Each structure stands twice: as C-alpha cells, then as structure tokens.
C-alpha positions in Angstrom: 151.8 -9.2 200.1 152.8 -9.7 203.7 150.6 -8.2 206.4 151.7 -4.8 207.5 152.1 -4.7 211.2 152.0 -1.5 213.3 153.2 -2.0 216.9 152.3 0.3 219.7 155.0 0.2 222.4 154.1 -0.5 226.0 153.7 2.7 228.0 156.2 3.2 230.8 155.5 6.9 231.4 152.9 6.4 234.2 155.2 4.0 236.1 158.1 6.4 235.7 156.2 9.3 237.0 154.9 7.3 239.9 158.4 6.4 241.0 159.5 10.1 240.7 156.8 11.3 243.1 157.2 8.3 245.5 153.9 6.6 244.6 153.3 3.0 243.8 152.8 2.3 240.1 149.6 0.5 239.2 150.0 -3.2 238.3 150.4 -4.0 234.6 147.6 -6.0 233.0 147.6 -8.2 229.9 148.3 -6.4 226.7 145.0 -5.5 225.0 144.1 -7.6 222.0 144.1 -4.6 219.7 147.6 -3.4 220.6 148.8 -4.4 217.1 147.1 -3.8 213.8 147.5 -5.8 210.6 146.1 -5.6 207.1 143.8 -8.5 208.1 142.1 -7.0 211.1 139.1 -5.6 209.2 138.6 -8.9 207.3 140.1 -12.2 208.5 140.4 -11.2 212.2 137.4 -8.9 212.4 135.5 -11.2 214.8 138.5 -11.4 217.2 139.9 -7.9 217.4 139.1 -6.3 220.8 138.5 -9.6 222.6 140.6 -11.3 225.4 140.7 -14.5 227.3 138.5 -17.4 226.4 136.4 -15.3 224.1 139.4 -14.4 222.0 140.6 -18.0 222.0 137.2 -19.2 220.9 136.9 -16.6 218.1 140.4 -17.4 216.8 139.6 -21.1 216.8 136.6 -20.5 214.6 138.6 -18.3 212.3 141.6 -20.5 211.8 139.6 -23.7 211.5 137.2 -22.4 208.8 137.7 -23.1 205.1 141.1 -24.8 205.7 142.7 -26.9 203.0 144.6 -29.9 204.2 147.5 -31.8 202.7 148.9 -35.3 203.0 152.0 -36.1 205.0 153.9 -36.9 201.8 153.0 -33.5 200.3 154.6 -31.8 203.3 158.0 -32.5 201.8 157.4 -30.2 198.8 155.5 -27.7 200.8 158.4 -27.2 203.2 160.7 -26.5 200.3 158.6 -23.5 199.7 157.6 -22.4 203.2 161.0 -22.8 204.7 163.0 -21.5 201.7 166.2 -19.7 202.6 165.7 -16.0 201.6 169.4 -15.8 200.8 169.6 -19.0 198.7 166.4 -20.2 197.0 168.0 -23.6 196.4 168.0 -24.2 200.2 165.8 -24.4 203.2 166.5 -23.0 206.6 166.5 -25.6 209.3 164.7 -25.1 212.6 166.7 -25.3 215.9 170.1 -25.2 214.1 169.6 -22.3 211.7 171.6 -24.2 209.0 170.9 -23.6 205.3 170.7 -26.9 203.5 169.9 -28.0 200.0 166.2 -28.6 199.3 167.2 -31.9 197.6 168.6 -33.3 200.9 165.3 -34.3 202.3 165.2 -37.8 203.8 166.2 -39.8 206.8 170.0 -40.1 206.6 172.7 -38.2 208.4 173.1 -34.9 206.7 169.5 -34.8 205.5 166.6 -32.7 206.7 163.2 -34.1 207.7 159.8 -33.0 208.9 159.8 -31.9 212.5 156.5 -31.7 214.4 157.1 -28.9 216.9 154.0 -30.1 218.7 155.3 -33.7 219.1 152.9 -36.0 217.3 152.9 -38.4 220.3 151.5 -35.6 222.6 147.9 -36.4 221.8 148.7 -39.4 219.6 147.7 -37.8 216.3 150.7 -39.3 214.4 150.9 -38.3 210.8 147.1 -38.0 210.3 145.9 -35.4 207.9 145.0 -32.5 210.2 147.4 -32.0 213.2 149.9 -34.4 211.8 150.2 -32.5 208.5 149.5 -28.9 209.7 152.2 -26.7 208.1 151.9 -24.1 210.8 153.8 -26.4 213.2 155.9 -28.5 210.8 159.4 -27.3 209.9 162.4 -28.6 208.1 165.0 -29.8 210.6 168.3 -31.6 210.6 167.7 -35.4 211.0 170.0 -35.8 214.0 168.9 -32.6 215.8 165.3 -33.7 215.3 166.1 -37.0 216.8 167.7 -35.4 219.8 164.6 -33.2 220.4 162.4 -36.3 220.0 159.1 -35.7 221.8 160.5 -33.6 224.6 158.6 -30.7 226.0 160.1 -27.2 225.8 161.9 -25.6 228.7 165.1 -23.6 229.5 168.3 -25.2 230.4 170.3 -28.3 229.5 173.6 -28.9 227.6 174.4 -27.9 224.1 173.0 -30.0 221.2 175.7 -31.1 218.8 175.4 -29.0 215.6 172.3 -27.5 217.2 173.2 -23.9 216.6 172.9 -23.1 220.4 169.9 -25.3 221.2 170.1 -27.2 224.5 168.7 -30.4 225.8 168.4 -32.3 229.1 166.6 -35.5 230.2 163.1 -34.0 230.0 163.1 -30.9 227.9 164.5 -29.1 224.8 165.3 -25.4 224.2 165.7 -24.1 220.6 168.5 -21.6 219.8 167.4 -18.1 220.8 166.5 -17.0 217.3 163.9 -19.8 217.0 162.3 -19.7 220.5 159.6 -17.3 219.6 158.8 -19.2 216.4 158.4 -22.4 218.4 156.2 -20.7 221.1 153.9 -19.3 218.4 153.7 -22.7 216.6 152.8 -24.5 219.8 150.2 -22.0 220.8 148.6 -22.0 217.3 148.1 -25.7 217.7 146.4 -25.2 221.1 143.9 -22.9 219.5 143.5 -24.8 216.3 142.8 -28.2 217.8 140.3 -28.2 220.6 138.9 -31.7 220.5 136.0 -31.0 218.2 137.4 -32.5 215.0 138.1 -36.1 216.1 141.5 -35.3 217.4 142.7 -34.6 221.0 142.2 -31.2 222.7 145.7 -29.9 222.6 146.6 -27.5 225.4 149.8 -26.0 226.9 150.6 -26.6 230.5 153.3 -26.0 233.1 154.8 -29.5 233.0 157.5 -31.5 231.2 157.3 -35.3 230.7 153.8 -34.9 229.3 154.3 -38.1 227.3 151.3 -39.2 225.2 149.0 -36.7 227.0 147.7 -34.0 224.7 149.7 -31.3 226.5 152.9 -29.4 225.9 155.0 -27.5 228.3 156.0 -25.2 229.7 153.5 -22.5 229.1 155.3 -19.8 231.1 158.5 -20.5 229.2 156.7 -20.3 225.8 155.2 -17.0 226.8 158.6 -15.6 227.7 160.1 -16.9 224.4 157.2 -15.2 222.5 158.0 -11.9 224.2 161.8 -12.2 223.8 161.9 -13.3 220.2 159.2 -11.4 218.2 158.2 -12.5 214.7 160.9 -12.3 212.0 160.5 -11.5 208.3 161.1 -15.2 207.7 158.3 -16.2 210.0 155.9 -13.6 208.6 156.7 -14.7 205.0 156.1 -18.3 206.0 152.7 -17.5 207.5 151.7 -15.7 204.3 152.8 -18.5 202.0 150.8 -21.1 204.1 147.8 -18.7 203.9 148.0 -17.9 200.2 149.2 -21.3 198.7 148.5 -24.2 201.0 146.1 -24.2 204.0 144.5 -20.7 203.6 144.6 -20.1 207.3 147.0 -18.0 209.4 148.9 -18.3 212.7 147.3 -15.5 214.6 150.2 -15.2 217.0 152.6 -14.3 214.2 150.2 -11.5 213.2 149.4 -10.6 216.8 152.0 -11.9 219.2 150.4 -9.9 222.0 147.4 -12.2 221.8 149.4 -14.8 223.7 149.2 -12.7 226.8 145.6 -11.8 226.1 144.6 -15.4 226.1 147.1 -17.0 228.6 
C-alpha cells in the first residue's frame, strides 16, 4: 500500500495581516521537518521526524543505508520494467525526460530503444556501474537511448534549446533541464543520492553544489535549481508508486524526499 501523505499548507495569514496594518512580515524560515506526515513516520522515519539540517541528513543517511538489498547492473533491466511501468499500459514503461510510453521489450542500445539512465551521472564520482550507486534504482530510470545520449553527464540547470523528441526537455553546452513534469522527480533522485552515499562505503561522497561542468568530481549542480524544481513539481502518483515498489520488492529502502519533499528545504 502506498504511503498516505497529509500535507499542511504554508501559512500566509500572518504575512497578509501584516501587510494590511502596514507592518513588516517576519522572514520565512525553512519548512519544519514534520510538515508532512506519512504512514512510515512512526516506524521507518521515527528517528528523523522533527529534525532539521545536518542532524536530519545524518539520520536519513542511517535509515536509507540500513538493511538495503543491492542488485546487479544487468538485473536493473528487469527491475525498471516493473518500477517504471506505464500505469495506463502495463506492457510499456514511461521514459524519463521525454514522457514517452514504450514497450518493455524495446530495451537495448539502438535508436528507438530505451536504456538505463543514471540521473546522478556515473562519471560524477566515478562509480560507473558498480553495485551500489551504479545500480541504485532510486536514481536509475528508463530513458530513450538518444535523449539519454544528449543528456550525457551534464549537470542540471534551467535554459537551453529543445531536445529532439525530448518532450520539452532542454539542453545547452553545460547543462540539461528535464521536461517540467520530470523536474521534481530528478531533483528528489539527485538529493537522495547525496544523502545515501556519503563516502563511508568505499564510494565517493556525493554532494549537490551550485556549479555546472562538475566533470568527474562527485558533485552535481545546481542545488538552487534542484530545490526550485522540487517545490514546483511535487511527487506524482507514478513517483510514489515507484518508491513503494523499490521499497517492497527490490532494495527495501525509500527515497525520503518523495515521502517528505519539504525535507529538501529542511536540509539544504
């Protein structure tokens, strides 16, 4: 069963009242870590709820790194056929960046196929296809071969020209922007990776930063843009189902930013 989420809207009453009486409204602060509740808050997330900043990040790292099952890179093919299944056509997968629905059988490396996209580019930290970050389903998505090639290992940022058959995605010389419907998904996948892999498991310490052209450094930008995407494109039913399938069937860990998107602001 998917986690039940209850959102509490951001209060604007105080600011409105202040304007009406000619006062200066107090500055807004980061959304509290408990602003959303899910069915997992009293169990899976119990040691994280109520925390902020580095304390929240550390708690989440421990939670999502514990008792995790890992799969091989070859096994990712079949896993994506389940995690990325088109809810309107169970014979297809939905492709990241383009939004195209394509037959599950068309996985491969030829034009017209779909392949395995590392949203956290595997060269950023040089983890390749290693079991761990290289096979983590929380950032691997089915993607059109050509669109995946255009994205390459570019950092994420706004701007650029339209990607051919990219569904509204854009690209320039140093960055890539997914179509609007996938921007929040990408942000939450990238920030999951930053919490999950902190350098303590033999892999690089992955972190978001404010740069593009990060190359082989274990960084991915731009953080400010990813935060804005997380806010503008909240978790969809597809994203929530995917999180649940990975938790129930494959890795047995969750992407906390799908369950609690407000935790992005609480940490960063």
